[in-house]
Short mmCIF file of C-alpha atoms in Angstrom, two decimals:
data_model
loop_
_atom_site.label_atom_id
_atom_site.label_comp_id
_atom_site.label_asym_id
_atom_site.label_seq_id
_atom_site.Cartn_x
_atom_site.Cartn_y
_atom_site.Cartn_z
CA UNK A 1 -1.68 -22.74 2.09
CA UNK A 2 -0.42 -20.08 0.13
CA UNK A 3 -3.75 -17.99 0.26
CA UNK A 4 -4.25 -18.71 4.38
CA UNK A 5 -0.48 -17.20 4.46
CA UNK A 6 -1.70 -14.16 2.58
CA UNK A 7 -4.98 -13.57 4.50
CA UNK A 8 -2.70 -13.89 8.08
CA UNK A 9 -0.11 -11.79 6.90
CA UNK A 10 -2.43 -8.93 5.63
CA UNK A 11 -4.66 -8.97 8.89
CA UNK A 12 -1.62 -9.16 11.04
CA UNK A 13 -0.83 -5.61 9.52
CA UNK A 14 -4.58 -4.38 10.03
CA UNK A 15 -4.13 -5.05 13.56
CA UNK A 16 -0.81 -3.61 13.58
CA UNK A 17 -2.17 -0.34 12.60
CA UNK A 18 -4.97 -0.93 15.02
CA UNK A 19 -2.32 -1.56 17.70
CA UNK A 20 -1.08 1.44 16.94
CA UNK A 21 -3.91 3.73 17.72
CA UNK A 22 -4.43 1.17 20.77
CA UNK A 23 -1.69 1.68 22.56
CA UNK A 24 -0.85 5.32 21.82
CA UNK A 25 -3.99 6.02 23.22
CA UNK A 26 -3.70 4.01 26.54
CA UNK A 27 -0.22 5.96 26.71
CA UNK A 28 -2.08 8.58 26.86
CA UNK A 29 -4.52 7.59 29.30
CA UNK A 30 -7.30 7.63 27.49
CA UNK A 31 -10.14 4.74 28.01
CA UNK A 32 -10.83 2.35 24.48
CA UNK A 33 -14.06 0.80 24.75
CA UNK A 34 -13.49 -1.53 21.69
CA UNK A 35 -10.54 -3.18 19.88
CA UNK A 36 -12.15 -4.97 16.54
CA UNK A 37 -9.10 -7.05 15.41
CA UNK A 38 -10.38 -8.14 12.48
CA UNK A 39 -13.83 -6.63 10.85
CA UNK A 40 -16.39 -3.30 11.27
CA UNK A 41 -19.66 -3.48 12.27
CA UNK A 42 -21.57 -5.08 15.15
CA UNK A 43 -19.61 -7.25 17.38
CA UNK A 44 -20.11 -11.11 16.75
CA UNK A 45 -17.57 -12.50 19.06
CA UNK A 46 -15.99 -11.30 22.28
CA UNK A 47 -12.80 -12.15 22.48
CA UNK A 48 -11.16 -11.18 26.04
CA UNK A 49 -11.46 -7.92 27.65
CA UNK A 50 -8.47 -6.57 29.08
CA UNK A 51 -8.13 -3.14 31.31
CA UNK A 52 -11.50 -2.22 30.46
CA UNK A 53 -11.26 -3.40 26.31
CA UNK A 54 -13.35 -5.56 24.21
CA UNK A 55 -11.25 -7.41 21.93
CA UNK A 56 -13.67 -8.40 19.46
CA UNK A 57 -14.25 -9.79 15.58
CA UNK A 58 -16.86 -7.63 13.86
CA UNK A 59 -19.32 -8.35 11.26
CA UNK A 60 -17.87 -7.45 8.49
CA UNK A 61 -14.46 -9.05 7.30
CA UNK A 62 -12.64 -6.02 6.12
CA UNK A 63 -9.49 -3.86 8.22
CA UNK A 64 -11.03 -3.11 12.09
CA UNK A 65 -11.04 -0.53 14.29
CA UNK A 66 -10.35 0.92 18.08
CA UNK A 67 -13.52 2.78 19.42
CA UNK A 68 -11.93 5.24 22.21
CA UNK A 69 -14.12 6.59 24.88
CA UNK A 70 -15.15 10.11 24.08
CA UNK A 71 -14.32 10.39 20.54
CA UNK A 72 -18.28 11.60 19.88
CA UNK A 73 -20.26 14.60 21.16
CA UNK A 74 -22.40 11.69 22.71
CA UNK A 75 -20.57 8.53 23.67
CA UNK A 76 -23.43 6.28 24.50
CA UNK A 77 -20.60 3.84 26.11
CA UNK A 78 -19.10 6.82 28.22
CA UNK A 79 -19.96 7.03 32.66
CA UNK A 80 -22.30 9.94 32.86
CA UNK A 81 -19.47 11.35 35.15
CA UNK A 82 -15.56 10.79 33.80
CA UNK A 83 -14.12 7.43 35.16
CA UNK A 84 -10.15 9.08 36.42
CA UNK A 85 -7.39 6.55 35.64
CA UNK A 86 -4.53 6.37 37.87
CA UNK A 87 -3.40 10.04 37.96
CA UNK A 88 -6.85 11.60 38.01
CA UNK A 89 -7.64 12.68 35.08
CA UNK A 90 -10.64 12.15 32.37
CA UNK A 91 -10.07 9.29 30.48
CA UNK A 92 -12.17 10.58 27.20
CA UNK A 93 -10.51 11.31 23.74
CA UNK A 94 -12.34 15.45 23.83
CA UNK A 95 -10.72 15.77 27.11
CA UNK A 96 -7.20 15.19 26.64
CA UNK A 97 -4.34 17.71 24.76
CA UNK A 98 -4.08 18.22 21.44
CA UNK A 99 -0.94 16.81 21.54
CA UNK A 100 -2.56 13.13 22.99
CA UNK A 101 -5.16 13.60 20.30
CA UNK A 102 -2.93 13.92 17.75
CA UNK A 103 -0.41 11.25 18.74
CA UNK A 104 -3.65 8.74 19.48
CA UNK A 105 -4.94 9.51 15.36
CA UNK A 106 -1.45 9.04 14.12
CA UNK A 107 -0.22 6.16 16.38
CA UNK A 108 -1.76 3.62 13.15
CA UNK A 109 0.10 4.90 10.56
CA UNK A 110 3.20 5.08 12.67
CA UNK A 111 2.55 1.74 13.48
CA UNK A 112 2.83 0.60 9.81
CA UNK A 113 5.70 2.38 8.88
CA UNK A 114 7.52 0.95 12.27
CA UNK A 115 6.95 -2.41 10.88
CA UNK A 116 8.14 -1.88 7.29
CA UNK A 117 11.61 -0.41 8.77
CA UNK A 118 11.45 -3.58 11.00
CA UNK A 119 11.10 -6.00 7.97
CA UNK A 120 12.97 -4.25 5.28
CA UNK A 121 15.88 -3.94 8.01
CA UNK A 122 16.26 -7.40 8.72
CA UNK A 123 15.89 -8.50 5.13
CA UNK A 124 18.62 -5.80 4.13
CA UNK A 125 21.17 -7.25 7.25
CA UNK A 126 20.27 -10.87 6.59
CA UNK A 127 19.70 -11.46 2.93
CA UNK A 128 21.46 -8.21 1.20
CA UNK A 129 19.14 -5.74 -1.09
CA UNK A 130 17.50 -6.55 -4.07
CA UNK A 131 18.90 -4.96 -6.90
CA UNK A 132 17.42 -5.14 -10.31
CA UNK A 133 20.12 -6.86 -12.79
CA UNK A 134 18.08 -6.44 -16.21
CA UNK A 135 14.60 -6.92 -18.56
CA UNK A 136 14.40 -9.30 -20.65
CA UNK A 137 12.40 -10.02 -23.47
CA UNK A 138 10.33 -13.45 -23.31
CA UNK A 139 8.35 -13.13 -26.09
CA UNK A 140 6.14 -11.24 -28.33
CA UNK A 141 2.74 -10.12 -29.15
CA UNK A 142 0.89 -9.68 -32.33
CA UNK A 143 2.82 -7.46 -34.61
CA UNK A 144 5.02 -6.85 -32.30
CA UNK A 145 7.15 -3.93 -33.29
CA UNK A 146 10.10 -5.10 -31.78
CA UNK A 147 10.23 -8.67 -32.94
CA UNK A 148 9.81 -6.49 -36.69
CA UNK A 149 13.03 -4.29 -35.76
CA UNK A 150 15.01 -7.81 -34.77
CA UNK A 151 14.76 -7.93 -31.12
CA UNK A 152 15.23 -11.69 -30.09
CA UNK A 153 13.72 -14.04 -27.14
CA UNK A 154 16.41 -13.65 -24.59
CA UNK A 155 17.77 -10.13 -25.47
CA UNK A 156 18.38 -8.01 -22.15
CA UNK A 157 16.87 -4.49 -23.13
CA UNK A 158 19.91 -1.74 -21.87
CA UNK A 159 18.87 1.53 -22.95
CA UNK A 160 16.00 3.66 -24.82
CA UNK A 161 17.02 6.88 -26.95
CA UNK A 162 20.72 6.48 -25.02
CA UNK A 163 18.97 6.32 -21.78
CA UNK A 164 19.38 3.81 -19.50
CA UNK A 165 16.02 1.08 -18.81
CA UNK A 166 17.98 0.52 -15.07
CA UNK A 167 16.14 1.73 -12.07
CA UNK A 168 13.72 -0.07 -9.49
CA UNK A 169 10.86 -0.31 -10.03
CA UNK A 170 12.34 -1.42 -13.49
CA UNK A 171 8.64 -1.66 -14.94
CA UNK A 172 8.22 1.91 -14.54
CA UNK A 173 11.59 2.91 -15.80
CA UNK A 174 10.77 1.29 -19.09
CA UNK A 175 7.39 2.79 -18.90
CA UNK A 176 8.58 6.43 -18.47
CA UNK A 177 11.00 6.05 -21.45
CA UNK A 178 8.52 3.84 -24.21
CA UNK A 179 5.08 5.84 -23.56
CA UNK A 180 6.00 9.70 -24.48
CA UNK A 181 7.96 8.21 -27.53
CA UNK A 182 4.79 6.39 -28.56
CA UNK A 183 4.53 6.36 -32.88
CA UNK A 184 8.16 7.08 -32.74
CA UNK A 185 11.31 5.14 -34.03
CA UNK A 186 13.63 5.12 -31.16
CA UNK A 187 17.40 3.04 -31.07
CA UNK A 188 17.06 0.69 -28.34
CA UNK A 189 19.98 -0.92 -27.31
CA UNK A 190 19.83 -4.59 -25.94
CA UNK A 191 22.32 -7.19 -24.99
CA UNK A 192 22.33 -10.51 -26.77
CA UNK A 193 24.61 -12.98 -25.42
CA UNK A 194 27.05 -10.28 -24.16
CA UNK A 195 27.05 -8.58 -27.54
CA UNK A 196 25.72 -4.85 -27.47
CA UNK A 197 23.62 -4.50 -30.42
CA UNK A 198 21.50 -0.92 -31.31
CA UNK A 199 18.32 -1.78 -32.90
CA UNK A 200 16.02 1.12 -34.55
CA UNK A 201 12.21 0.45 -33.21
CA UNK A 202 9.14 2.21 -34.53
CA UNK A 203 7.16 1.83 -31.66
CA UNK A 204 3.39 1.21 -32.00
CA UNK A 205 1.42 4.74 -30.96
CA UNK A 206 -0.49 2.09 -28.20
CA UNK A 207 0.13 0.77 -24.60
CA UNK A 208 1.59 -1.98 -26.37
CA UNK A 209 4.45 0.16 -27.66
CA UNK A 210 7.07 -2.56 -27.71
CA UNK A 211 4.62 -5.53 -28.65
CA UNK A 212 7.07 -7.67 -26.19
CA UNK A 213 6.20 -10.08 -22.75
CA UNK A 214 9.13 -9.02 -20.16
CA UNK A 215 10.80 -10.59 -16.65
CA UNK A 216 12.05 -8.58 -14.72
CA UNK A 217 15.49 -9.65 -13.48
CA UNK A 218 17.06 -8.74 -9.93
CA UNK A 219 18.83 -10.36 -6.94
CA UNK A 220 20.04 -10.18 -3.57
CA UNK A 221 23.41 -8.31 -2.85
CA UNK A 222 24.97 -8.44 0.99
CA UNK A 223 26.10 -5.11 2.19
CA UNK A 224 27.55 -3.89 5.38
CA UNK A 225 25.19 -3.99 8.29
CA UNK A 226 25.03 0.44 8.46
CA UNK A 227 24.42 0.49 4.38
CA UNK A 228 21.14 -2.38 5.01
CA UNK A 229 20.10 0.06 8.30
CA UNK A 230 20.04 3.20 6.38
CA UNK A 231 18.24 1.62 3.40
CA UNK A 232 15.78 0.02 5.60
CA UNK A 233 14.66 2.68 7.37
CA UNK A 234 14.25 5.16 3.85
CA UNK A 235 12.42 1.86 2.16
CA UNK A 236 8.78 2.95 3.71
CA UNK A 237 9.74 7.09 2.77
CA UNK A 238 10.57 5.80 -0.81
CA UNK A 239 7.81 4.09 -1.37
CA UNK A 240 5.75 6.64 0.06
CA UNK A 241 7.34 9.19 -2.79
CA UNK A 242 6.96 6.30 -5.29
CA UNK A 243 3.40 5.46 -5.04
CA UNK A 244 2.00 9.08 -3.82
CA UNK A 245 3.65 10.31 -7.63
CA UNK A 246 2.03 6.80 -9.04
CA UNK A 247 -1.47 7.81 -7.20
CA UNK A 248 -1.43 11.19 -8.50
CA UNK A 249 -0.89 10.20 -12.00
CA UNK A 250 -3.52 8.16 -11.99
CA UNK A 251 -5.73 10.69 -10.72
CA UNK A 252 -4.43 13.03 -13.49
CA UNK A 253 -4.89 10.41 -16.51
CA UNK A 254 -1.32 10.45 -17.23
CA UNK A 255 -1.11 6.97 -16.14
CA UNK A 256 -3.83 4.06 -16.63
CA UNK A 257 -5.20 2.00 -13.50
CA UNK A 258 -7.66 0.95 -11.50
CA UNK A 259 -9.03 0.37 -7.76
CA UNK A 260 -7.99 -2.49 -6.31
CA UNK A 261 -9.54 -3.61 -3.26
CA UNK A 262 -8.55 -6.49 -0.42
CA UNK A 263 -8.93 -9.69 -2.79
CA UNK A 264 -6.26 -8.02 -5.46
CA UNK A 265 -4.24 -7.22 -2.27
CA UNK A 266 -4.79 -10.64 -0.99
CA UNK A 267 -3.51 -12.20 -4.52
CA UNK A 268 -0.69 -9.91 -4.59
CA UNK A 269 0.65 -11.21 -1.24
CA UNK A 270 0.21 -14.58 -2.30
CA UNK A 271 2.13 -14.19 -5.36
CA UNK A 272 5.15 -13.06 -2.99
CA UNK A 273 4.76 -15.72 -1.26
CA UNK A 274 5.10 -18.25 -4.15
CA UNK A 275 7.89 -16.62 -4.91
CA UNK A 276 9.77 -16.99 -1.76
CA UNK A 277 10.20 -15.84 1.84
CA UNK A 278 12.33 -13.06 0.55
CA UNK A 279 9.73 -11.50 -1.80
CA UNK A 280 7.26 -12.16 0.84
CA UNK A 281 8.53 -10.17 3.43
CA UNK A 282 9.76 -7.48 0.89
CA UNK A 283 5.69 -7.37 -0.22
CA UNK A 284 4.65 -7.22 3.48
CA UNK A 285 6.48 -4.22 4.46
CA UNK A 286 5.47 -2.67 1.21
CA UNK A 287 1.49 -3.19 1.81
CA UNK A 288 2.42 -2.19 5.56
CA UNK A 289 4.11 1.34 4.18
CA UNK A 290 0.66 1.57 1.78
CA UNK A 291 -1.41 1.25 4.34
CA UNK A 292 0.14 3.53 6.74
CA UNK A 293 0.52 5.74 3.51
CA UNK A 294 -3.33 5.27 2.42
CA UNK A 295 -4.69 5.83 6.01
CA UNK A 296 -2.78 9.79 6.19
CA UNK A 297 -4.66 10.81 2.91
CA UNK A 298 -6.68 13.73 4.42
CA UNK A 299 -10.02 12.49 3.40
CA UNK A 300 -13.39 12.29 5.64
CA UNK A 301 -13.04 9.17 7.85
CA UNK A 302 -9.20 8.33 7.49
CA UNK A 303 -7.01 8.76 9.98
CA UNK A 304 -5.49 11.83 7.55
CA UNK A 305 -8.79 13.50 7.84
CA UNK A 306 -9.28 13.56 11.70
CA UNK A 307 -5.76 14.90 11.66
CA UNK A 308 -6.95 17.57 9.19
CA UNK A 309 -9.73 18.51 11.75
CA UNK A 310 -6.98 18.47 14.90
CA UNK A 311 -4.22 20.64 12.81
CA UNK A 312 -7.67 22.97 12.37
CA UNK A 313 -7.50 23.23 16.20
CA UNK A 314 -3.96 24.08 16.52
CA UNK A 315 -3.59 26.48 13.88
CA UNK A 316 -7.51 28.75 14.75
CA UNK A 317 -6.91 27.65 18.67
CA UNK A 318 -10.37 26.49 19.28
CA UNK A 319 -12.38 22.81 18.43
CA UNK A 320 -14.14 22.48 15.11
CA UNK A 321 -17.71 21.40 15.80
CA UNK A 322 -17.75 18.02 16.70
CA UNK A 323 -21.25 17.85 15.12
CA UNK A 324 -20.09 18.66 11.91
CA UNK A 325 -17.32 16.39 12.29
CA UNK A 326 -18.65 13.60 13.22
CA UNK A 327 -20.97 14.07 9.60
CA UNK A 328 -17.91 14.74 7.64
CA UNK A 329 -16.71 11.34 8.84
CA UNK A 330 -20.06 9.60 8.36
CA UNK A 331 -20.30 10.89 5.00
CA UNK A 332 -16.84 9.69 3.92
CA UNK A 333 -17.49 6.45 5.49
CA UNK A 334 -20.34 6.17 3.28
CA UNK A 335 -18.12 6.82 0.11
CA UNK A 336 -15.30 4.21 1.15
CA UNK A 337 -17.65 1.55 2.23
CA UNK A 338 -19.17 2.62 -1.78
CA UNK A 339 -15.37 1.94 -3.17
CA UNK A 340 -14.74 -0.84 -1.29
CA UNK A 341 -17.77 -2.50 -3.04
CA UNK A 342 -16.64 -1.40 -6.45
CA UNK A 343 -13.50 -2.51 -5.15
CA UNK A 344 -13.72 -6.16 -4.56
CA UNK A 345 -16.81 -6.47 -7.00
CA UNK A 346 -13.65 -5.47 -9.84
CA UNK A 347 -11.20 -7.75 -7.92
CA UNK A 348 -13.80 -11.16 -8.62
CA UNK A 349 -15.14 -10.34 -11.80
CA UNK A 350 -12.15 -8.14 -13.16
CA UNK A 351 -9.17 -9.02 -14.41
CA UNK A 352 -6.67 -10.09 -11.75
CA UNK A 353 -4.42 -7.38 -11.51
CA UNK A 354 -2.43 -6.35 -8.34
CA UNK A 355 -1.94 -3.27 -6.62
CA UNK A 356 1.32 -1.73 -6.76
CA UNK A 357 2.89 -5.58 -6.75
CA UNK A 358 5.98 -4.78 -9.36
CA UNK A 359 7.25 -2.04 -7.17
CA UNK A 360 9.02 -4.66 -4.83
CA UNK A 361 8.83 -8.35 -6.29
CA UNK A 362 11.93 -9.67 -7.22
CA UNK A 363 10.61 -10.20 -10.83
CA UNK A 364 11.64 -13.49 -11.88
CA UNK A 365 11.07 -15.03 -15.09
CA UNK A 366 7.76 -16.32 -14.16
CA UNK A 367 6.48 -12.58 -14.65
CA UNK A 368 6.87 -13.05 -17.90
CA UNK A 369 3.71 -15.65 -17.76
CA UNK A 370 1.46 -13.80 -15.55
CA UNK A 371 2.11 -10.30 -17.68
CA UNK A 372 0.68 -12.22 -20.34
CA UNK A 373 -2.62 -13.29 -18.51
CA UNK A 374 -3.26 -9.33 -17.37
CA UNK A 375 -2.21 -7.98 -21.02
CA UNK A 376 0.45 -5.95 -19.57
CA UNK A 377 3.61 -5.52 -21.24
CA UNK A 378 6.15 -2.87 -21.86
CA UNK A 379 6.42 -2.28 -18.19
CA UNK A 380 3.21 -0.74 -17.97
CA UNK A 381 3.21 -1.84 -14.48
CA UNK A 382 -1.03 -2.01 -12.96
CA UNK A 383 -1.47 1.31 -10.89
CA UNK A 384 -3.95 2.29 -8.29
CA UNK A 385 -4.88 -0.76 -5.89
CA UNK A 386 -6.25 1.00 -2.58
CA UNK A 387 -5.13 -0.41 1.06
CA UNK A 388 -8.09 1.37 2.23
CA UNK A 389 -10.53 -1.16 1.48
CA UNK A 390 -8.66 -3.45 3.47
CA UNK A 391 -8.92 -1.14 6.36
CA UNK A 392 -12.33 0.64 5.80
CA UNK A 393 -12.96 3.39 8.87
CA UNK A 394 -16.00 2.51 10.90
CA UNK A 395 -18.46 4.86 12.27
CA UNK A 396 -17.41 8.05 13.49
CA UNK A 397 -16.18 7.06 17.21
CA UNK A 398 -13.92 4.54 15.76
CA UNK A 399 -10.60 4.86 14.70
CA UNK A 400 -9.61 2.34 12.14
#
């Protein structure tokens, strides 16, 4: 049940975003030939038309897509002669402002970070906000280097070098303190049993500075109804910051990870859902920021990309080449179709790790178990994990 919950929930965003582009477009009064709820690729069931729409389910299972009229140099699905709606005017993509064009590419990603406000707002109001209340140690590994300098099961780690382990995500807190100290001693404060104790640690010159499995402590605190608005609506920003620093990182070597693709994203949902509603909805609005997030990139094929092409017009005042365009996009549909692969080819066969997950579970003790199957301790929280190959772009006329 657990894994039909997380397949729902993360299509349910995919359409979201679709939505988005969907009815941004229509606001605009532009024509969309297509809406492919769930999949890319040929059409294998028509669902309903409606004002002129397919709603459809595509070939293959991964993100979908809005195909609106006019969007190539040749739209083999546009009248010969402009169909006027309402008001008169062409209903193609080319034909309308830049302004429509531009609100039309970024109505998806708007979409997505609409819903995470929505979520992480009600949450916030209802439930409180999840703040972390400590780390503690659940056991050790091999030679582990604190278990050497007397750190106990149970111990609450407080501090590294006099600097506090507190912060959210709390894995990557501990991270950033432990890995530029690596094949150093450093005093590590921890609290046993209320007792504050400094303990001297030479950690290991490895990932597995500490040697230690963790959980990660938080829980739900109610505050006033303005404190759980203003939080909610900076939760998708924050993350945004979060994970664009964690991308780049990754990118630059300085952190360790890998792609994830839509089973690891899949997983990860599920996980929040075994641990509760709360966590659940917490995880949704997260994905829902990362694929809003993923989807601005400016790379060939993502929405970020067209928008690259459409700031082009504003700023020189005249069209790129659609031409060329349209073989940018093809060409970097090519390449994410390519990682998507590698994706979920490394999500079966790899080992299960989850994108981004630790940035908003609530990290209860059973952490410590499942840090232990992916060989991940210290709070060397997985990186990397890419929304996009749960929403691959389709061909160039479609908008995913």
């Amino acid at each position: 049940m657990d894994w039909l919950i997380a397949i729902l929930a993360l299509s349910a965003l995919v359409i979201i975003h679709e939505f988005g582009h969907y009815i941004c477009a229509r606001a605009s009064g532009m024509h969309v030939h297509r809406f492919s709820v769930l999949g890319i690729g040929p059409v294998v069931l028509r669902l309903f038309t409606y004002k002129g729409t397919d709603f459809v389910i595509s070939a293959i299972p991964f993100g979908g897509y809005v195909q609106i009229a006019g969007m190539e140099a040749e739209d083999p699905e546009a009248p010969a002669e402009p169909v006027a709606e309402g008001d008169g005017e062409s209903p193609l993509f080319r034909d309308k402002p830049l302004w429509a064009r531009l609100l039309a590419i970024f109505g998806g990603p708007l979409a997505n970070y609409i819903t995470a406000i929505l979520i992480a707002v009600s949450v916030y109001a209802v439930a409180g906000i999840n703040y972390p209340t400590g780390i503690k140690v659940e056991g050790f590994g091999a030679a582990s280097p604190a278990q050497a300098a007397g750190i106990q099961q149970g111990d609450v780690l407080v501090s590294v070098d006099g600097e506090s382990v507190q912060g959210f995500p709390q894995s990557t807190k501990l991270n950033d303190l432990t890995a530029p100290r690596r094949g150093r001693t450093v005093d590590i404060v921890v609290d046993r049993a209320g007792e504050l104790l400094t303990l001297p640690v030479a950690l290991a010159d490895a990932p597995r500075a500490l040697g230690v499995d963790l959980s990660f402590q938080s829980e739900y605190t109610a505050v006033p109804f303005g404190e759980a608005l203003a939080s909610g609506i900076a939760f998708p920003f924050k993350k945004t910051a979060e994970q664009g620093a964690a991308l780049w990182a990754m990118i630059t070597g300085e952190r360790a990870g890998r792609v994830g693709g839509p089973v690891a994203i899949a997983r990860a949902i599920k996980g929040s859902a075994d641990r509760g509603v709360l966590d659940f909805l917490m995880f949704s609005a997260f994905i829902s920021t990362l694929l809003g997030m993923f989807n601005l990139l400016p790379l060939p094929a993502l929405d970020g990309g067209r928008l690259v092409f459409l700031f082009y017009e504003l700023i020189a005042r005249r069209p790129a080449n659609q031409r060329a365009e349209e073989w940018v996009h093809a060409i970097g549909m090519i390449g994410l179709l390519g990682i998507l692969v590698y994706a979920t080819v490394g999500d079966v066969r790899g080992p299960k790790t989850v994108p981004w997950d630790e940035t908003v579970q609530n990290y209860r003790s059973e952490m410590a178990k499942a840090r232990r199957e992916l060989d991940l301790t210290d709070g060397e929280a997985p990186t990397g994990g890419t929304p996009p190959a749960a929403t691959p772009h389709p061909a160039p006329a479609e908008v995913p």
